């Protein structure tokens, strides 16, 4: 449903997207993750037809954003980071207005509006002016205008921005409920929500796709960076000698919680991906009492920092032209 081919976009001399490529298949929910300035909003603006790419192309439901932008717009629902609402209108009147702009006849529009209101849980506020609605309800109205014409593709830019924890849960469930009828691509800074909702993740950094896949696939690709924690009944010198027998290990050794023990935090820099078996055998052969041997998985934030800066170091946040 979405195919991006060598897509680039620059603002004057500042590149925002640098030849990105990815695909989203029918019925998938895919999340764009990245720091401010990574290019997430620019990508969504190009895909929604607001901006022309500087190079490359993208196809939505088979239509090119360069050669057939009107056909692309007919097939998408788009929610920008700030919902495009008229505060003096009610949600019902606004959604009918949006549906008519999409080319729906009056009766068809009213039917679709009633369905969108029910699907997004807007019944309690459907006839109240939007200026008095909470941020959560305003986001619901924004999503409702994106689905009112029943497009096959939805592009949502930060749909959970500025919401409280309860509202985030509600919008998360709403996005999940859209999956059977729509293909979704949305951006977010909330890593836990991306992984809770999305089938796949696209990690953008400095206008490039640095990694993509499910959460488990991303973790597997960096499994060699996990930390092994080992506690033995020994002194520091003897344990260090044992560790040196296993090639490719880097360890930080400190006193253990119990008297007469030491604890090492070990990472494999080369050699075996998982050296626990060799470590256990080496401790036994040296007569060291192995008290604990476990792995520490990276948290989401740490994992994404590794993926973003593992080879080049951390980058500074930005919110400039690359947005």
PDB file of C-alpha atoms in Angstrom:
ATOM      1  CA  UNK A   1       0.000   0.000   0.000  1.00  0.00           C
ATOM      2  CA  UNK A   2       2.962   2.318   0.600  1.00  0.00           C
ATOM      3  CA  UNK A   3       6.201   1.977  -1.346  1.00  0.00           C
ATOM      4  CA  UNK A   4       8.963   4.539  -0.865  1.00  0.00           C
ATOM      5  CA  UNK A   5      11.827   4.521  -3.377  1.00  0.00           C
ATOM      6  CA  UNK A   6      15.018   6.491  -2.782  1.00  0.00           C
ATOM      7  CA  UNK A   7      13.000   9.417  -1.411  1.00  0.00           C
ATOM      8  CA  UNK A   8      14.938  12.608  -0.686  1.00  0.00           C
ATOM      9  CA  UNK A   9      13.828  16.054   0.409  1.00  0.00           C
ATOM     10  CA  UNK A  10      15.938  19.128   1.068  1.00  0.00           C
ATOM     11  CA  UNK A  11      15.035  22.571   2.307  1.00  0.00           C
ATOM     12  CA  UNK A  12      17.430  24.738   0.331  1.00  0.00           C
ATOM     13  CA  UNK A  13      20.781  23.193   1.260  1.00  0.00           C
ATOM     14  CA  UNK A  14      19.536  21.314   4.334  1.00  0.00           C
ATOM     15  CA  UNK A  15      18.696  17.653   3.639  1.00  0.00           C
ATOM     16  CA  UNK A  16      15.688  16.367   5.581  1.00  0.00           C
ATOM     17  CA  UNK A  17      15.378  12.966   3.882  1.00  0.00           C
ATOM     18  CA  UNK A  18      18.340  11.164   2.343  1.00  0.00           C
ATOM     19  CA  UNK A  19      17.178   8.455  -0.067  1.00  0.00           C
ATOM     20  CA  UNK A  20      14.906   6.533   2.296  1.00  0.00           C
ATOM     21  CA  UNK A  21      13.282   3.290   1.192  1.00  0.00           C
ATOM     22  CA  UNK A  22      10.597   1.192   2.853  1.00  0.00           C
ATOM     23  CA  UNK A  23       7.297  -0.571   2.225  1.00  0.00           C
ATOM     24  CA  UNK A  24       4.062  -0.934   4.176  1.00  0.00           C
ATOM     25  CA  UNK A  25       1.795  -3.814   3.227  1.00  0.00           C
ATOM     26  CA  UNK A  26      -1.988  -3.819   3.350  1.00  0.00           C
ATOM     27  CA  UNK A  27      -3.387  -3.916   6.883  1.00  0.00           C
ATOM     28  CA  UNK A  28      -0.074  -3.162   8.607  1.00  0.00           C
ATOM     29  CA  UNK A  29       0.455  -0.597  11.338  1.00  0.00           C
ATOM     30  CA  UNK A  30       3.961   0.826  11.015  1.00  0.00           C
ATOM     31  CA  UNK A  31       5.499   3.388  13.354  1.00  0.00           C
ATOM     32  CA  UNK A  32       8.050   6.056  12.489  1.00  0.00           C
ATOM     33  CA  UNK A  33      10.416   6.665  15.396  1.00  0.00           C
ATOM     34  CA  UNK A  34      13.184   9.222  15.670  1.00  0.00           C
ATOM     35  CA  UNK A  35      14.430  12.293  17.448  1.00  0.00           C
ATOM     36  CA  UNK A  36      13.114  15.747  16.649  1.00  0.00           C
ATOM     37  CA  UNK A  37      14.544  16.666  13.268  1.00  0.00           C
ATOM     38  CA  UNK A  38      14.938  13.049  12.128  1.00  0.00           C
ATOM     39  CA  UNK A  39      12.620  13.625   9.160  1.00  0.00           C
ATOM     40  CA  UNK A  40       9.408  11.965  10.364  1.00  0.00           C
ATOM     41  CA  UNK A  41       7.063  14.872   9.666  1.00  0.00           C
ATOM     42  CA  UNK A  42       8.772  15.623   6.352  1.00  0.00           C
ATOM     43  CA  UNK A  43       8.234  12.023   5.255  1.00  0.00           C
ATOM     44  CA  UNK A  44       4.539  12.204   6.134  1.00  0.00           C
ATOM     45  CA  UNK A  45       4.147  15.559   4.371  1.00  0.00           C
ATOM     46  CA  UNK A  46       5.673  14.150   1.196  1.00  0.00           C
ATOM     47  CA  UNK A  47       3.510  11.024   1.375  1.00  0.00           C
ATOM     48  CA  UNK A  48       0.384  13.130   1.939  1.00  0.00           C
ATOM     49  CA  UNK A  49       1.111  15.344  -1.074  1.00  0.00           C
ATOM     50  CA  UNK A  50       1.916  18.544   0.822  1.00  0.00           C
ATOM     51  CA  UNK A  51       5.519  18.577  -0.337  1.00  0.00           C
ATOM     52  CA  UNK A  52       7.138  17.353  -3.527  1.00  0.00           C
ATOM     53  CA  UNK A  53      10.273  15.261  -3.040  1.00  0.00           C
ATOM     54  CA  UNK A  54      13.618  16.599  -4.211  1.00  0.00           C
ATOM     55  CA  UNK A  55      14.414  13.162  -5.635  1.00  0.00           C
ATOM     56  CA  UNK A  56      12.928   9.699  -5.690  1.00  0.00           C
ATOM     57  CA  UNK A  57       9.257   8.819  -5.483  1.00  0.00           C
ATOM     58  CA  UNK A  58       6.629   7.213  -3.289  1.00  0.00           C
ATOM     59  CA  UNK A  59       3.555   5.215  -4.242  1.00  0.00           C
ATOM     60  CA  UNK A  60       0.365   4.947  -2.203  1.00  0.00           C
ATOM     61  CA  UNK A  61      -2.083   2.301  -3.343  1.00  0.00           C
ATOM     62  CA  UNK A  62      -0.123   2.243  -6.602  1.00  0.00           C
ATOM     63  CA  UNK A  63      -0.211   5.992  -7.338  1.00  0.00           C
ATOM     64  CA  UNK A  64       2.849   8.231  -7.447  1.00  0.00           C
ATOM     65  CA  UNK A  65       3.047  11.291  -5.197  1.00  0.00           C
ATOM     66  CA  UNK A  66       4.936  13.000  -8.047  1.00  0.00           C
ATOM     67  CA  UNK A  67       2.849  12.020 -11.072  1.00  0.00           C
ATOM     68  CA  UNK A  68      -0.605  11.493  -9.529  1.00  0.00           C
ATOM     69  CA  UNK A  69      -0.829  13.597  -6.353  1.00  0.00           C
ATOM     70  CA  UNK A  70      -4.616  14.057  -6.542  1.00  0.00           C
ATOM     71  CA  UNK A  71      -5.149  10.301  -6.795  1.00  0.00           C
ATOM     72  CA  UNK A  72      -2.880   9.873  -3.772  1.00  0.00           C
ATOM     73  CA  UNK A  73      -4.892  12.415  -1.772  1.00  0.00           C
ATOM     74  CA  UNK A  74      -8.132  10.650  -2.590  1.00  0.00           C
ATOM     75  CA  UNK A  75      -6.769   7.482  -1.013  1.00  0.00           C
ATOM     76  CA  UNK A  76      -5.360   8.833   2.239  1.00  0.00           C
ATOM     77  CA  UNK A  77      -6.536  10.191   5.541  1.00  0.00           C
ATOM     78  CA  UNK A  78      -4.048  12.548   7.154  1.00  0.00           C
ATOM     79  CA  UNK A  79      -3.717  13.878  10.693  1.00  0.00           C
ATOM     80  CA  UNK A  80      -1.020  16.542  11.124  1.00  0.00           C
ATOM     81  CA  UNK A  81       0.688  17.041  14.467  1.00  0.00           C
ATOM     82  CA  UNK A  82      -1.765  19.826  15.315  1.00  0.00           C
ATOM     83  CA  UNK A  83      -5.321  18.711  14.423  1.00  0.00           C
ATOM     84  CA  UNK A  84      -6.805  21.028  11.750  1.00  0.00           C
ATOM     85  CA  UNK A  85      -9.924  22.020  13.701  1.00  0.00           C
ATOM     86  CA  UNK A  86     -12.271  25.011  13.599  1.00  0.00           C
ATOM     87  CA  UNK A  87     -12.937  25.823  17.274  1.00  0.00           C
ATOM     88  CA  UNK A  88     -16.350  27.412  16.655  1.00  0.00           C
ATOM     89  CA  UNK A  89     -17.709  24.273  14.930  1.00  0.00           C
ATOM     90  CA  UNK A  90     -19.066  21.134  16.556  1.00  0.00           C
ATOM     91  CA  UNK A  91     -17.412  17.803  15.751  1.00  0.00           C
ATOM     92  CA  UNK A  92     -20.502  16.673  13.825  1.00  0.00           C
ATOM     93  CA  UNK A  93     -20.651  19.827  11.681  1.00  0.00           C
ATOM     94  CA  UNK A  94     -16.905  19.773  11.107  1.00  0.00           C
ATOM     95  CA  UNK A  95     -16.861  16.121  10.068  1.00  0.00           C
ATOM     96  CA  UNK A  96     -19.744  16.683   7.663  1.00  0.00           C
ATOM     97  CA  UNK A  97     -17.813  19.626   6.215  1.00  0.00           C
ATOM     98  CA  UNK A  98     -14.695  17.432   5.846  1.00  0.00           C
ATOM     99  CA  UNK A  99     -16.696  14.636   4.230  1.00  0.00           C
ATOM    100  CA  UNK A 100     -18.268  16.997   1.697  1.00  0.00           C
ATOM    101  CA  UNK A 101     -14.809  18.381   0.862  1.00  0.00           C
ATOM    102  CA  UNK A 102     -13.827  14.782   0.135  1.00  0.00           C
ATOM    103  CA  UNK A 103     -16.568  14.603  -2.501  1.00  0.00           C
ATOM    104  CA  UNK A 104     -19.214  12.662  -0.585  1.00  0.00           C
ATOM    105  CA  UNK A 105     -22.880  13.449  -1.222  1.00  0.00           C
ATOM    106  CA  UNK A 106     -24.946  14.857   1.635  1.00  0.00           C
ATOM    107  CA  UNK A 107     -26.665  11.623   2.676  1.00  0.00           C
ATOM    108  CA  UNK A 108     -23.510   9.561   2.251  1.00  0.00           C
ATOM    109  CA  UNK A 109     -21.547  12.155   4.229  1.00  0.00           C
ATOM    110  CA  UNK A 110     -24.005  12.079   7.112  1.00  0.00           C
ATOM    111  CA  UNK A 111     -23.843   8.308   7.241  1.00  0.00           C
ATOM    112  CA  UNK A 112     -20.053   8.321   7.251  1.00  0.00           C
ATOM    113  CA  UNK A 113     -19.996  11.060   9.902  1.00  0.00           C
ATOM    114  CA  UNK A 114     -22.231   9.029  12.221  1.00  0.00           C
ATOM    115  CA  UNK A 115     -19.971   6.001  11.714  1.00  0.00           C
ATOM    116  CA  UNK A 116     -16.786   8.012  12.358  1.00  0.00           C
ATOM    117  CA  UNK A 117     -18.276   9.550  15.509  1.00  0.00           C
ATOM    118  CA  UNK A 118     -19.229   6.135  16.850  1.00  0.00           C
ATOM    119  CA  UNK A 119     -15.881   4.603  15.958  1.00  0.00           C
ATOM    120  CA  UNK A 120     -13.868   7.348  17.653  1.00  0.00           C
ATOM    121  CA  UNK A 121     -16.076   7.614  20.746  1.00  0.00           C
ATOM    122  CA  UNK A 122     -17.178  11.182  20.077  1.00  0.00           C
ATOM    123  CA  UNK A 123     -20.876  10.713  20.895  1.00  0.00           C
ATOM    124  CA  UNK A 124     -20.739  12.624  24.231  1.00  0.00           C
ATOM    125  CA  UNK A 125     -19.275  15.754  22.590  1.00  0.00           C
ATOM    126  CA  UNK A 126     -20.532  15.507  19.002  1.00  0.00           C
ATOM    127  CA  UNK A 127     -22.681  18.635  19.283  1.00  0.00           C
ATOM    128  CA  UNK A 128     -20.436  20.772  21.500  1.00  0.00           C
ATOM    129  CA  UNK A 129     -18.168  23.530  20.120  1.00  0.00           C
ATOM    130  CA  UNK A 130     -14.652  22.171  19.722  1.00  0.00           C
ATOM    131  CA  UNK A 131     -13.051  25.099  21.524  1.00  0.00           C
ATOM    132  CA  UNK A 132     -14.173  23.564  24.812  1.00  0.00           C
ATOM    133  CA  UNK A 133     -13.006  20.015  24.125  1.00  0.00           C
ATOM    134  CA  UNK A 134     -10.057  18.392  25.854  1.00  0.00           C
ATOM    135  CA  UNK A 135      -6.875  17.621  23.960  1.00  0.00           C
ATOM    136  CA  UNK A 136      -7.853  13.953  23.890  1.00  0.00           C
ATOM    137  CA  UNK A 137     -11.221  14.647  22.297  1.00  0.00           C
ATOM    138  CA  UNK A 138      -9.613  17.041  19.818  1.00  0.00           C
ATOM    139  CA  UNK A 139      -7.245  14.254  18.774  1.00  0.00           C
ATOM    140  CA  UNK A 140     -10.249  11.976  18.323  1.00  0.00           C
ATOM    141  CA  UNK A 141     -11.891  14.572  16.082  1.00  0.00           C
ATOM    142  CA  UNK A 142      -8.663  14.808  14.088  1.00  0.00           C
ATOM    143  CA  UNK A 143      -8.591  11.049  13.599  1.00  0.00           C
ATOM    144  CA  UNK A 144     -12.302  11.059  12.737  1.00  0.00           C
ATOM    145  CA  UNK A 145     -11.737  13.563   9.915  1.00  0.00           C
ATOM    146  CA  UNK A 146      -8.940  11.327   8.627  1.00  0.00           C
ATOM    147  CA  UNK A 147     -11.225   8.273   8.400  1.00  0.00           C
ATOM    148  CA  UNK A 148     -14.560   9.909   7.535  1.00  0.00           C
ATOM    149  CA  UNK A 149     -14.190   9.148   3.815  1.00  0.00           C
ATOM    150  CA  UNK A 150     -12.960   5.589   4.552  1.00  0.00           C
ATOM    151  CA  UNK A 151      -9.531   5.868   2.866  1.00  0.00           C
ATOM    152  CA  UNK A 152      -7.357   2.763   2.499  1.00  0.00           C
ATOM    153  CA  UNK A 153      -4.253   4.533   3.923  1.00  0.00           C
ATOM    154  CA  UNK A 154      -3.957   6.613   7.108  1.00  0.00           C
ATOM    155  CA  UNK A 155      -0.998   8.888   7.844  1.00  0.00           C
ATOM    156  CA  UNK A 156      -0.952  10.132  11.451  1.00  0.00           C
ATOM    157  CA  UNK A 157       1.677  12.582  12.724  1.00  0.00           C
ATOM    158  CA  UNK A 158       2.164  12.340  16.495  1.00  0.00           C
ATOM    159  CA  UNK A 159      -1.428  11.284  17.286  1.00  0.00           C
ATOM    160  CA  UNK A 160      -0.590  10.881  20.979  1.00  0.00           C
ATOM    161  CA  UNK A 161       1.309  14.141  21.469  1.00  0.00           C
ATOM    162  CA  UNK A 162       0.240  16.122  24.535  1.00  0.00           C
ATOM    163  CA  UNK A 163      -2.131  13.473  25.882  1.00  0.00           C
ATOM    164  CA  UNK A 164      -2.344  12.271  29.469  1.00  0.00           C
ATOM    165  CA  UNK A 165      -1.788   8.550  30.238  1.00  0.00           C
ATOM    166  CA  UNK A 166      -5.499   7.664  30.094  1.00  0.00           C
ATOM    167  CA  UNK A 167      -5.956   9.494  26.791  1.00  0.00           C
ATOM    168  CA  UNK A 168      -2.887   7.728  25.373  1.00  0.00           C
ATOM    169  CA  UNK A 169      -4.426   4.349  26.209  1.00  0.00           C
ATOM    170  CA  UNK A 170      -7.710   5.390  24.590  1.00  0.00           C
ATOM    171  CA  UNK A 171      -6.051   6.645  21.381  1.00  0.00           C
ATOM    172  CA  UNK A 172      -3.874   3.519  21.291  1.00  0.00           C
ATOM    173  CA  UNK A 173      -6.965   1.305  21.377  1.00  0.00           C
ATOM    174  CA  UNK A 174      -8.601   3.491  18.736  1.00  0.00           C
ATOM    175  CA  UNK A 175      -5.604   3.122  16.398  1.00  0.00           C
ATOM    176  CA  UNK A 176      -5.600  -0.637  16.912  1.00  0.00           C
ATOM    177  CA  UNK A 177      -9.301  -0.774  16.033  1.00  0.00           C
ATOM    178  CA  UNK A 178      -8.588   0.866  12.659  1.00  0.00           C
ATOM    179  CA  UNK A 179      -6.273  -1.915  11.494  1.00  0.00           C
ATOM    180  CA  UNK A 180      -8.829  -4.235   9.840  1.00  0.00           C
ATOM    181  CA  UNK A 181      -9.958  -1.533   7.400  1.00  0.00           C
ATOM    182  CA  UNK A 182      -6.897   0.668   6.941  1.00  0.00           C
ATOM    183  CA  UNK A 183      -3.135   0.591   6.448  1.00  0.00           C
ATOM    184  CA  UNK A 184      -1.537   2.929   8.984  1.00  0.00           C
ATOM    185  CA  UNK A 185       1.762   4.795   9.102  1.00  0.00           C
ATOM    186  CA  UNK A 186       2.200   7.055  12.105  1.00  0.00           C
ATOM    187  CA  UNK A 187       4.975   8.845  13.934  1.00  0.00           C
ATOM    188  CA  UNK A 188       5.488   9.110  17.675  1.00  0.00           C
ATOM    189  CA  UNK A 189       8.083   9.896  20.319  1.00  0.00           C
ATOM    190  CA  UNK A 190       6.400   7.531  22.794  1.00  0.00           C
ATOM    191  CA  UNK A 191       8.448   4.381  22.302  1.00  0.00           C
ATOM    192  CA  UNK A 192       6.287   2.104  24.445  1.00  0.00           C
ATOM    193  CA  UNK A 193       3.188   3.092  22.521  1.00  0.00           C
ATOM    194  CA  UNK A 194       4.897   2.493  19.187  1.00  0.00           C
ATOM    195  CA  UNK A 195       5.809  -1.044  20.224  1.00  0.00           C
ATOM    196  CA  UNK A 196       2.380  -1.699  21.764  1.00  0.00           C
ATOM    197  CA  UNK A 197       0.513  -0.659  18.624  1.00  0.00           C
ATOM    198  CA  UNK A 198       2.769  -1.288  15.634  1.00  0.00           C
ATOM    199  CA  UNK A 199       3.544  -4.406  13.653  1.00  0.00           C
ATOM    200  CA  UNK A 200       6.857  -2.890  12.556  1.00  0.00           C
ATOM    201  CA  UNK A 201       9.050   0.069  13.463  1.00  0.00           C
ATOM    202  CA  UNK A 202      11.014   2.350  11.131  1.00  0.00           C
ATOM    203  CA  UNK A 203      13.807   4.144  12.936  1.00  0.00           C
ATOM    204  CA  UNK A 204      14.745   7.436  11.264  1.00  0.00           C
ATOM    205  CA  UNK A 205      17.844   9.437  12.082  1.00  0.00           C
ATOM    206  CA  UNK A 206      19.208  12.415  10.157  1.00  0.00           C
ATOM    207  CA  UNK A 207      16.881  11.665   7.257  1.00  0.00           C
ATOM    208  CA  UNK A 208      17.880   8.018   6.877  1.00  0.00           C
ATOM    209  CA  UNK A 209      16.277   4.711   7.820  1.00  0.00           C
ATOM    210  CA  UNK A 210      18.738   3.337  10.366  1.00  0.00           C
ATOM    211  CA  UNK A 211      16.775   0.210  11.272  1.00  0.00           C
ATOM    212  CA  UNK A 212      13.414  -1.394  10.672  1.00  0.00           C
ATOM    213  CA  UNK A 213      11.535  -4.434  11.881  1.00  0.00           C
ATOM    214  CA  UNK A 214       9.447  -5.605  14.804  1.00  0.00           C
ATOM    215  CA  UNK A 215      10.634  -4.912  18.336  1.00  0.00           C
ATOM    216  CA  UNK A 216      11.850  -8.501  18.687  1.00  0.00           C
ATOM    217  CA  UNK A 217      13.737  -8.289  15.376  1.00  0.00           C
ATOM    218  CA  UNK A 218      15.442  -5.058  16.448  1.00  0.00           C
ATOM    219  CA  UNK A 219      16.415  -6.601  19.763  1.00  0.00           C
ATOM    220  CA  UNK A 220      17.780  -9.689  17.995  1.00  0.00           C
ATOM    221  CA  UNK A 221      19.903  -7.549  15.694  1.00  0.00           C
ATOM    222  CA  UNK A 222      21.629  -6.053  18.747  1.00  0.00           C
ATOM    223  CA  UNK A 223      21.646  -9.114  20.978  1.00  0.00           C
ATOM    224  CA  UNK A 224      25.449  -9.056  21.009  1.00  0.00           C
ATOM    225  CA  UNK A 225      25.295  -5.800  22.945  1.00  0.00           C
ATOM    226  CA  UNK A 226      23.397  -7.240  25.903  1.00  0.00           C
ATOM    227  CA  UNK A 227      25.071  -7.355  29.287  1.00  0.00           C
ATOM    228  CA  UNK A 228      25.850 -10.526  31.239  1.00  0.00           C
ATOM    229  CA  UNK A 229      25.975 -10.259  35.016  1.00  0.00           C
ATOM    230  CA  UNK A 230      28.037 -12.905  36.814  1.00  0.00           C
ATOM    231  CA  UNK A 231      28.630 -13.201  40.578  1.00  0.00           C
ATOM    232  CA  UNK A 232      31.229 -15.673  41.873  1.00  0.00           C
ATOM    233  CA  UNK A 233      32.722 -16.579  45.221  1.00  0.00           C
ATOM    234  CA  UNK A 234      36.251 -15.428  44.543  1.00  0.00           C
ATOM    235  CA  UNK A 235      38.517 -12.433  44.687  1.00  0.00           C
ATOM    236  CA  UNK A 236      38.852  -9.910  41.892  1.00  0.00           C
ATOM    237  CA  UNK A 237      42.243 -11.157  40.638  1.00  0.00           C
ATOM    238  CA  UNK A 238      41.250 -14.829  40.252  1.00  0.00           C
ATOM    239  CA  UNK A 239      37.981 -13.945  38.523  1.00  0.00           C
ATOM    240  CA  UNK A 240      39.799 -11.595  36.156  1.00  0.00           C
ATOM    241  CA  UNK A 241      42.161 -14.400  35.206  1.00  0.00           C
ATOM    242  CA  UNK A 242      39.210 -16.670  34.407  1.00  0.00           C
ATOM    243  CA  UNK A 243      37.578 -14.021  32.251  1.00  0.00           C
ATOM    244  CA  UNK A 244      40.797 -13.499  30.311  1.00  0.00           C
ATOM    245  CA  UNK A 245      40.666 -17.142  29.188  1.00  0.00           C
ATOM    246  CA  UNK A 246      37.549 -16.408  27.141  1.00  0.00           C
ATOM    247  CA  UNK A 247      38.372 -14.233  24.119  1.00  0.00           C
ATOM    248  CA  UNK A 248      36.330 -11.176  23.218  1.00  0.00           C
ATOM    249  CA  UNK A 249      34.962 -10.258  26.646  1.00  0.00           C
ATOM    250  CA  UNK A 250      34.999  -6.864  28.311  1.00  0.00           C
ATOM    251  CA  UNK A 251      34.210  -6.814  32.022  1.00  0.00           C
ATOM    252  CA  UNK A 252      33.813  -4.393  34.917  1.00  0.00           C
ATOM    253  CA  UNK A 253      34.348  -6.177  38.234  1.00  0.00           C
ATOM    254  CA  UNK A 254      33.170  -4.855  41.592  1.00  0.00           C
ATOM    255  CA  UNK A 255      32.577  -6.334  45.073  1.00  0.00           C
ATOM    256  CA  UNK A 256      29.457  -8.503  45.321  1.00  0.00           C
ATOM    257  CA  UNK A 257      26.605  -8.029  47.739  1.00  0.00           C
ATOM    258  CA  UNK A 258      27.774 -10.985  49.853  1.00  0.00           C
ATOM    259  CA  UNK A 259      31.099 -11.165  51.636  1.00  0.00           C
ATOM    260  CA  UNK A 260      33.757 -12.980  49.636  1.00  0.00           C
ATOM    261  CA  UNK A 261      32.040 -12.502  46.282  1.00  0.00           C
ATOM    262  CA  UNK A 262      32.657 -10.291  43.274  1.00  0.00           C
ATOM    263  CA  UNK A 263      30.254  -9.309  40.471  1.00  0.00           C
ATOM    264  CA  UNK A 264      31.193  -8.634  36.857  1.00  0.00           C
ATOM    265  CA  UNK A 265      29.143  -6.870  34.194  1.00  0.00           C
ATOM    266  CA  UNK A 266      30.324  -8.452  30.955  1.00  0.00           C
ATOM    267  CA  UNK A 267      29.795  -7.577  27.302  1.00  0.00           C
ATOM    268  CA  UNK A 268      30.943  -9.642  24.344  1.00  0.00           C
ATOM    269  CA  UNK A 269      32.972  -7.434  22.019  1.00  0.00           C
ATOM    270  CA  UNK A 270      33.992 -10.346  19.754  1.00  0.00           C
ATOM    271  CA  UNK A 271      33.881 -14.096  19.701  1.00  0.00           C
ATOM    272  CA  UNK A 272      30.727 -15.918  20.890  1.00  0.00           C
ATOM    273  CA  UNK A 273      27.491 -13.919  20.964  1.00  0.00           C
ATOM    274  CA  UNK A 274      26.450 -15.656  24.191  1.00  0.00           C
ATOM    275  CA  UNK A 275      29.492 -16.655  26.273  1.00  0.00           C
ATOM    276  CA  UNK A 276      27.524 -17.886  29.314  1.00  0.00           C
ATOM    277  CA  UNK A 277      28.267 -21.567  28.667  1.00  0.00           C
ATOM    278  CA  UNK A 278      32.017 -20.970  28.351  1.00  0.00           C
ATOM    279  CA  UNK A 279      31.938 -18.696  31.394  1.00  0.00           C
ATOM    280  CA  UNK A 280      30.152 -21.290  33.507  1.00  0.00           C
ATOM    281  CA  UNK A 281      32.570 -24.034  32.436  1.00  0.00           C
ATOM    282  CA  UNK A 282      35.638 -21.826  33.072  1.00  0.00           C
ATOM    283  CA  UNK A 283      34.445 -20.924  36.567  1.00  0.00           C
ATOM    284  CA  UNK A 284      33.921 -24.605  37.396  1.00  0.00           C
ATOM    285  CA  UNK A 285      37.341 -25.591  36.108  1.00  0.00           C
ATOM    286  CA  UNK A 286      38.950 -22.831  38.203  1.00  0.00           C
ATOM    287  CA  UNK A 287      37.100 -23.873  41.335  1.00  0.00           C
ATOM    288  CA  UNK A 288      35.116 -20.645  41.599  1.00  0.00           C
ATOM    289  CA  UNK A 289      31.643 -20.832  43.088  1.00  0.00           C
ATOM    290  CA  UNK A 290      29.236 -19.438  40.475  1.00  0.00           C
ATOM    291  CA  UNK A 291      26.495 -17.724  42.504  1.00  0.00           C
ATOM    292  CA  UNK A 292      24.626 -15.902  39.725  1.00  0.00           C
ATOM    293  CA  UNK A 293      24.657 -15.788  35.915  1.00  0.00           C
ATOM    294  CA  UNK A 294      22.034 -13.793  34.060  1.00  0.00           C
ATOM    295  CA  UNK A 295      21.551 -11.458  31.120  1.00  0.00           C
ATOM    296  CA  UNK A 296      20.260  -7.902  31.154  1.00  0.00           C
ATOM    297  CA  UNK A 297      18.097  -6.921  28.200  1.00  0.00           C
ATOM    298  CA  UNK A 298      18.218  -3.344  27.009  1.00  0.00           C
ATOM    299  CA  UNK A 299      15.198  -1.161  27.658  1.00  0.00           C
ATOM    300  CA  UNK A 300      13.482   0.392  24.666  1.00  0.00           C
ATOM    301  CA  UNK A 301      15.124   3.768  25.133  1.00  0.00           C
ATOM    302  CA  UNK A 302      18.567   2.216  25.483  1.00  0.00           C
ATOM    303  CA  UNK A 303      17.976  -0.045  22.492  1.00  0.00           C
ATOM    304  CA  UNK A 304      17.001   2.864  20.253  1.00  0.00           C
ATOM    305  CA  UNK A 305      19.956   4.912  21.448  1.00  0.00           C
ATOM    306  CA  UNK A 306      22.208   2.013  20.500  1.00  0.00           C
ATOM    307  CA  UNK A 307      20.579   1.759  17.084  1.00  0.00           C
ATOM    308  CA  UNK A 308      20.811   5.494  16.530  1.00  0.00           C
ATOM    309  CA  UNK A 309      24.277   6.136  17.834  1.00  0.00           C
ATOM    310  CA  UNK A 310      25.975   2.771  18.109  1.00  0.00           C
ATOM    311  CA  UNK A 311      28.327   3.382  15.222  1.00  0.00           C
ATOM    312  CA  UNK A 312      28.622   7.126  15.240  1.00  0.00           C
ATOM    313  CA  UNK A 313      27.937   8.213  18.804  1.00  0.00           C
ATOM    314  CA  UNK A 314      25.011  10.177  20.118  1.00  0.00           C
ATOM    315  CA  UNK A 315      23.539  12.950  18.033  1.00  0.00           C
ATOM    316  CA  UNK A 316      22.136  16.138  19.425  1.00  0.00           C
ATOM    317  CA  UNK A 317      18.395  16.750  19.309  1.00  0.00           C
ATOM    318  CA  UNK A 318      17.150  19.227  16.779  1.00  0.00           C
ATOM    319  CA  UNK A 319      13.859  20.666  15.636  1.00  0.00           C
ATOM    320  CA  UNK A 320      14.884  22.695  12.671  1.00  0.00           C
ATOM    321  CA  UNK A 321      14.557  22.486   8.912  1.00  0.00           C
ATOM    322  CA  UNK A 322      14.541  18.690   8.914  1.00  0.00           C
ATOM    323  CA  UNK A 323      11.073  18.712  10.398  1.00  0.00           C
TER     324      UNK A 323
END
